[in-house]
mmCIF file of C-alpha atoms in Angstrom:
data_model
loop_
_atom_site.group_PDB
_atom_site.id
_atom_site.type_symbol
_atom_site.label_atom_id
_atom_site.label_comp_id
_atom_site.label_asym_id
_atom_site.label_seq_id
_atom_site.Cartn_x
_atom_site.Cartn_y
_atom_site.Cartn_z
ATOM 1 C CA MET A 1 62.662 -73.832 -28.597
ATOM 2 C CA LYS A 2 62.376 -77.710 -27.778
ATOM 3 C CA GLY A 3 65.807 -77.704 -25.673
ATOM 4 C CA LEU A 4 67.382 -80.987 -24.507
ATOM 5 C CA PRO A 5 67.840 -80.917 -21.030
ATOM 6 C CA ILE A 6 71.612 -82.025 -20.192
ATOM 7 C CA PHE A 7 74.226 -80.842 -17.540
ATOM 8 C CA ILE A 8 77.643 -80.243 -19.437
ATOM 9 C CA ASN A 9 81.044 -79.667 -17.083
ATOM 10 C CA MET A 10 82.163 -76.362 -17.930
ATOM 11 C CA GLU A 11 84.527 -75.764 -15.712
ATOM 12 C CA ASP A 12 87.639 -74.200 -17.169
ATOM 13 C CA LYS A 13 85.818 -73.955 -20.687
ATOM 14 C CA LYS A 14 86.312 -71.052 -22.501
ATOM 15 C CA VAL A 15 83.363 -68.931 -22.868
ATOM 16 C CA LEU A 16 82.937 -65.617 -24.689
ATOM 17 C CA VAL A 17 79.941 -63.315 -23.733
ATOM 18 C CA VAL A 18 79.460 -59.912 -26.178
ATOM 19 C CA GLY A 19 77.808 -57.256 -24.552
ATOM 20 C CA GLY A 20 78.633 -55.402 -21.183
ATOM 21 C CA GLY A 21 74.805 -54.419 -19.920
ATOM 22 C CA ASN A 22 72.509 -55.873 -17.414
ATOM 23 C CA SER A 23 71.863 -59.300 -19.752
ATOM 24 C CA ALA A 24 75.395 -59.835 -19.848
ATOM 25 C CA PHE A 25 76.144 -59.505 -16.327
ATOM 26 C CA ILE A 26 73.356 -62.155 -15.257
ATOM 27 C CA LYS A 27 74.929 -64.491 -17.523
ATOM 28 C CA ILE A 28 78.241 -63.976 -16.897
ATOM 29 C CA ARG A 29 77.712 -64.293 -12.947
ATOM 30 C CA LYS A 30 75.854 -67.978 -14.067
ATOM 31 C CA LEU A 31 78.980 -68.858 -16.309
ATOM 32 C CA LEU A 32 81.016 -67.971 -13.530
ATOM 33 C CA ASP A 33 79.064 -70.042 -10.568
ATOM 34 C CA PHE A 34 80.156 -73.093 -12.748
ATOM 35 C CA GLN A 35 83.815 -72.313 -13.321
ATOM 36 C CA CYS A 36 83.817 -71.425 -16.622
ATOM 37 C CA ASP A 37 86.668 -69.105 -18.213
ATOM 38 C CA VAL A 38 85.159 -66.227 -19.115
ATOM 39 C CA THR A 39 86.117 -63.897 -21.386
ATOM 40 C CA VAL A 40 84.047 -60.512 -22.127
ATOM 41 C CA LEU A 41 83.845 -58.235 -25.151
ATOM 42 C CA ALA A 42 81.874 -55.021 -25.282
ATOM 43 C CA LYS A 43 82.752 -51.243 -26.198
ATOM 44 C CA ASP A 44 80.952 -50.406 -22.686
ATOM 45 C CA PHE A 45 80.657 -52.007 -19.447
ATOM 46 C CA LEU A 46 78.757 -52.145 -16.726
ATOM 47 C CA PRO A 47 80.745 -50.734 -13.674
ATOM 48 C CA GLU A 48 79.499 -54.247 -12.175
ATOM 49 C CA ILE A 49 81.517 -56.222 -14.539
ATOM 50 C CA ARG A 50 84.200 -54.613 -14.232
ATOM 51 C CA GLU A 51 84.065 -55.378 -10.460
ATOM 52 C CA LEU A 52 83.871 -59.140 -11.754
ATOM 53 C CA LYS A 53 86.775 -61.153 -10.573
ATOM 54 C CA GLY A 54 88.063 -64.117 -12.513
ATOM 55 C CA ILE A 55 86.971 -62.497 -15.991
ATOM 56 C CA ASN A 56 88.888 -61.412 -18.863
ATOM 57 C CA ILE A 57 87.961 -58.111 -19.960
ATOM 58 C CA ILE A 58 88.272 -56.912 -23.963
ATOM 59 C CA ASN A 59 87.606 -53.554 -24.621
ATOM 60 C CA LYS A 60 86.466 -53.408 -28.203
ATOM 61 C CA SER A 61 83.797 -53.950 -31.251
ATOM 62 C CA PHE A 62 83.203 -57.675 -31.939
ATOM 63 C CA GLU A 63 84.938 -58.878 -35.414
ATOM 64 C CA GLU A 64 84.049 -62.349 -36.700
ATOM 65 C CA LYS A 65 87.889 -63.248 -35.040
ATOM 66 C CA ASP A 66 87.226 -63.008 -32.035
ATOM 67 C CA ILE A 67 85.238 -65.725 -31.746
ATOM 68 C CA GLU A 68 88.181 -68.125 -32.395
ATOM 69 C CA ASN A 69 89.046 -70.679 -29.690
ATOM 70 C CA PHE A 70 85.819 -70.841 -27.560
ATOM 71 C CA PHE A 71 83.569 -73.288 -26.264
ATOM 72 C CA ILE A 72 80.126 -71.360 -26.547
ATOM 73 C CA ILE A 73 79.396 -68.092 -27.025
ATOM 74 C CA VAL A 74 76.641 -65.512 -25.440
ATOM 75 C CA ALA A 75 75.626 -63.212 -27.731
ATOM 76 C CA SER A 76 74.332 -60.423 -25.102
ATOM 77 C CA ALA A 77 74.439 -56.987 -26.925
ATOM 78 C CA ASP A 78 72.078 -55.193 -29.198
ATOM 79 C CA VAL A 79 70.119 -56.951 -31.955
ATOM 80 C CA LYS A 80 72.500 -56.407 -34.696
ATOM 81 C CA THR A 81 75.525 -57.305 -33.032
ATOM 82 C CA ASN A 82 73.796 -60.270 -31.469
ATOM 83 C CA GLU A 83 72.796 -61.423 -34.957
ATOM 84 C CA LEU A 84 76.724 -61.176 -36.614
ATOM 85 C CA VAL A 85 78.030 -63.126 -33.527
ATOM 86 C CA TYR A 86 75.484 -65.962 -34.039
ATOM 87 C CA ASN A 87 75.767 -65.875 -38.036
ATOM 88 C CA CYS A 88 79.988 -66.290 -37.033
ATOM 89 C CA ALA A 89 79.702 -68.611 -34.712
ATOM 90 C CA LYS A 90 77.123 -70.603 -36.295
ATOM 91 C CA ALA A 91 79.724 -71.014 -39.612
ATOM 92 C CA LYS A 92 82.089 -71.932 -36.950
ATOM 93 C CA GLY A 93 80.086 -75.044 -35.649
ATOM 94 C CA ILE A 94 80.116 -73.393 -32.083
ATOM 95 C CA LEU A 95 77.047 -73.155 -30.232
ATOM 96 C CA CYS A 96 75.687 -69.509 -29.347
ATOM 97 C CA SER A 97 73.091 -68.284 -27.169
ATOM 98 C CA VAL A 98 71.315 -64.854 -28.102
ATOM 99 C CA SER A 99 69.546 -62.902 -25.611
ATOM 100 C CA THR A 100 67.339 -61.150 -28.126
ATOM 101 C CA GLY A 101 64.196 -62.886 -29.209
ATOM 102 C CA LYS A 102 62.450 -66.322 -28.315
ATOM 103 C CA GLY A 103 63.997 -69.332 -30.152
ATOM 104 C CA SER A 104 67.361 -67.173 -31.219
ATOM 105 C CA GLY A 105 69.818 -69.039 -30.678
ATOM 106 C CA ASP A 106 71.341 -72.998 -30.318
ATOM 107 C CA PHE A 107 70.945 -72.920 -25.955
ATOM 108 C CA ILE A 108 69.302 -70.959 -23.426
ATOM 109 C CA PHE A 109 69.996 -69.997 -19.381
ATOM 110 C CA PRO A 110 67.111 -71.801 -17.739
ATOM 111 C CA ALA A 111 66.223 -70.695 -14.177
ATOM 112 C CA HIS A 112 68.359 -72.682 -11.897
ATOM 113 C CA ARG A 113 68.933 -73.028 -8.101
ATOM 114 C CA ARG A 114 71.488 -75.268 -7.060
ATOM 115 C CA ASN A 115 73.724 -75.956 -3.847
ATOM 116 C CA ASP A 116 76.454 -78.122 -3.042
ATOM 117 C CA ARG A 117 74.419 -81.520 -3.563
ATOM 118 C CA LEU A 118 71.489 -80.303 -6.151
ATOM 119 C CA THR A 119 71.237 -78.338 -9.110
ATOM 120 C CA VAL A 120 67.439 -77.488 -10.039
ATOM 121 C CA THR A 121 66.737 -76.245 -13.597
ATOM 122 C CA VAL A 122 63.495 -75.138 -15.036
ATOM 123 C CA SER A 123 62.208 -73.703 -18.361
ATOM 124 C CA THR A 124 59.497 -72.398 -20.524
ATOM 125 C CA ASP A 125 60.916 -72.966 -22.874
ATOM 126 C CA GLY A 126 62.165 -69.414 -23.591
ATOM 127 C CA GLY A 127 58.318 -68.342 -23.480
ATOM 128 C CA PHE A 128 58.273 -66.865 -20.160
ATOM 129 C CA PRO A 129 61.454 -66.636 -18.053
ATOM 130 C CA ALA A 130 60.049 -64.869 -15.422
ATOM 131 C CA LEU A 131 57.734 -67.859 -14.842
ATOM 132 C CA SER A 132 60.681 -70.280 -14.691
ATOM 133 C CA LYS A 133 62.432 -68.303 -12.352
ATOM 134 C CA LYS A 134 59.124 -68.114 -10.092
ATOM 135 C CA LEU A 135 58.796 -71.651 -10.225
ATOM 136 C CA CYS A 136 62.181 -72.650 -9.742
ATOM 137 C CA SER A 137 62.486 -70.555 -6.355
ATOM 138 C CA LYS A 138 59.793 -72.581 -5.324
ATOM 139 C CA ILE A 139 61.412 -75.624 -5.516
ATOM 140 C CA ASP A 140 62.668 -76.876 -2.148
ATOM 141 C CA LEU A 141 66.421 -77.048 -2.060
ATOM 142 C CA SER A 142 67.080 -78.422 0.917
ATOM 143 C CA LEU A 143 66.665 -82.009 -0.181
ATOM 144 C CA GLY A 144 70.184 -81.098 -1.258
ATOM 145 C CA THR A 145 71.111 -81.691 2.588
ATOM 146 C CA LYS A 146 69.794 -85.204 2.428
ATOM 147 C CA ILE A 147 70.990 -85.937 -0.854
ATOM 148 C CA GLU A 148 74.315 -87.757 1.060
ATOM 149 C CA PHE A 149 72.535 -90.014 2.997
ATOM 150 C CA PHE A 150 69.784 -91.299 0.587
ATOM 151 C CA GLU A 151 73.246 -92.043 -1.844
ATOM 152 C CA ARG A 152 74.524 -93.946 1.243
ATOM 153 C CA LYS A 153 71.222 -96.146 1.504
ATOM 154 C CA ARG A 154 71.052 -96.443 -2.414
ATOM 155 C CA ARG A 155 74.155 -97.922 -2.171
ATOM 156 C CA GLU A 156 73.212 -100.307 0.481
ATOM 157 C CA VAL A 157 70.290 -101.575 -1.347
ATOM 158 C CA ILE A 158 72.231 -102.493 -4.678
ATOM 159 C CA ASP A 159 74.772 -104.170 -1.891
ATOM 160 C CA ASN A 160 72.384 -106.104 0.108
ATOM 161 C CA ILE A 161 69.557 -106.861 -2.850
ATOM 162 C CA GLU A 162 70.314 -109.147 -6.041
ATOM 163 C CA ASP A 163 67.015 -108.847 -7.371
ATOM 164 C CA LEU A 164 66.737 -106.077 -9.743
ATOM 165 C CA ALA A 165 62.572 -105.839 -9.443
ATOM 166 C CA LEU A 166 62.795 -105.834 -5.578
ATOM 167 C CA ARG A 167 65.667 -103.476 -5.876
ATOM 168 C CA LYS A 168 63.746 -101.114 -7.498
ATOM 169 C CA LYS A 169 60.876 -101.705 -5.352
ATOM 170 C CA VAL A 170 62.720 -100.606 -2.058
ATOM 171 C CA LEU A 171 64.441 -97.388 -3.550
ATOM 172 C CA ASN A 172 61.031 -96.446 -4.555
ATOM 173 C CA GLU A 173 59.556 -96.339 -1.151
ATOM 174 C CA ILE A 174 62.482 -94.858 0.475
ATOM 175 C CA ILE A 175 61.708 -91.965 -1.795
ATOM 176 C CA GLU A 176 58.039 -91.254 -1.413
ATOM 177 C CA ASP A 177 57.260 -88.267 -0.498
ATOM 178 C CA ASP A 178 56.149 -88.662 2.998
ATOM 179 C CA ILE A 179 59.481 -89.677 3.888
ATOM 180 C CA ILE A 180 61.530 -87.699 2.092
ATOM 181 C CA TYR A 181 60.071 -84.319 3.137
ATOM 182 C CA SER A 182 59.745 -85.675 6.918
ATOM 183 C CA ASP A 183 61.636 -84.543 9.349
ATOM 184 C CA ASP A 184 62.437 -88.164 10.559
ATOM 185 C CA TYR A 185 63.400 -89.009 7.241
ATOM 186 C CA ILE A 186 66.335 -91.294 8.885
ATOM 187 C CA GLU A 187 64.164 -93.517 11.181
ATOM 188 C CA LYS A 188 61.491 -93.952 8.494
ATOM 189 C CA THR A 189 64.057 -95.345 5.801
ATOM 190 C CA GLU A 190 65.703 -97.513 8.271
ATOM 191 C CA ASN A 191 62.538 -99.005 9.159
ATOM 192 C CA ILE A 192 61.913 -99.588 5.545
ATOM 193 C CA LEU A 193 65.183 -101.119 4.494
ATOM 194 C CA LYS A 194 65.028 -103.472 8.360
ATOM 195 C CA ARG A 195 62.201 -105.342 6.496
ATOM 196 C CA TYR A 196 64.620 -106.156 3.551
ATOM 197 C CA PHE A 197 67.707 -106.908 4.945
#
């Protein structure tokens, strides 16, 4: 799947997860992390799913009418049920993620890490999810703590440099690897900015 990497505000969006196993559990936790309004539908559930706070549980087999009024659907059950869920969602124009099989469904859940200021995702386009997860774990989230500082400096550059080409040059200078990954990034950044304003 050659998916378009986009970020959608999922807060309070209604999501239906069909399935009650481990795959569903993993997806539900991700959805809750982004404040989705999650409903889980299955005949059987892992105890861990029942223990989750903030989800609606429907204990029954899937029927076509169950997809009404949902923003997205996550099919995370057996192959036959997932195919039925996907076909019903497609007929209604609702995006559906399917847990069984590479390339099936409209979207995937890429490996992701996040903190208050930074969200990082990595995908192998469904080809090797474990590799995506491994690569994502290597990304330094400590940069997230520096983002607020660099946002302020960006604003200062915009406010003090009118020439767009020079502005771009300065902004690129302050985000060089030897600056953003250094312990003395504040001093190095301030020294660069002193040369311009």
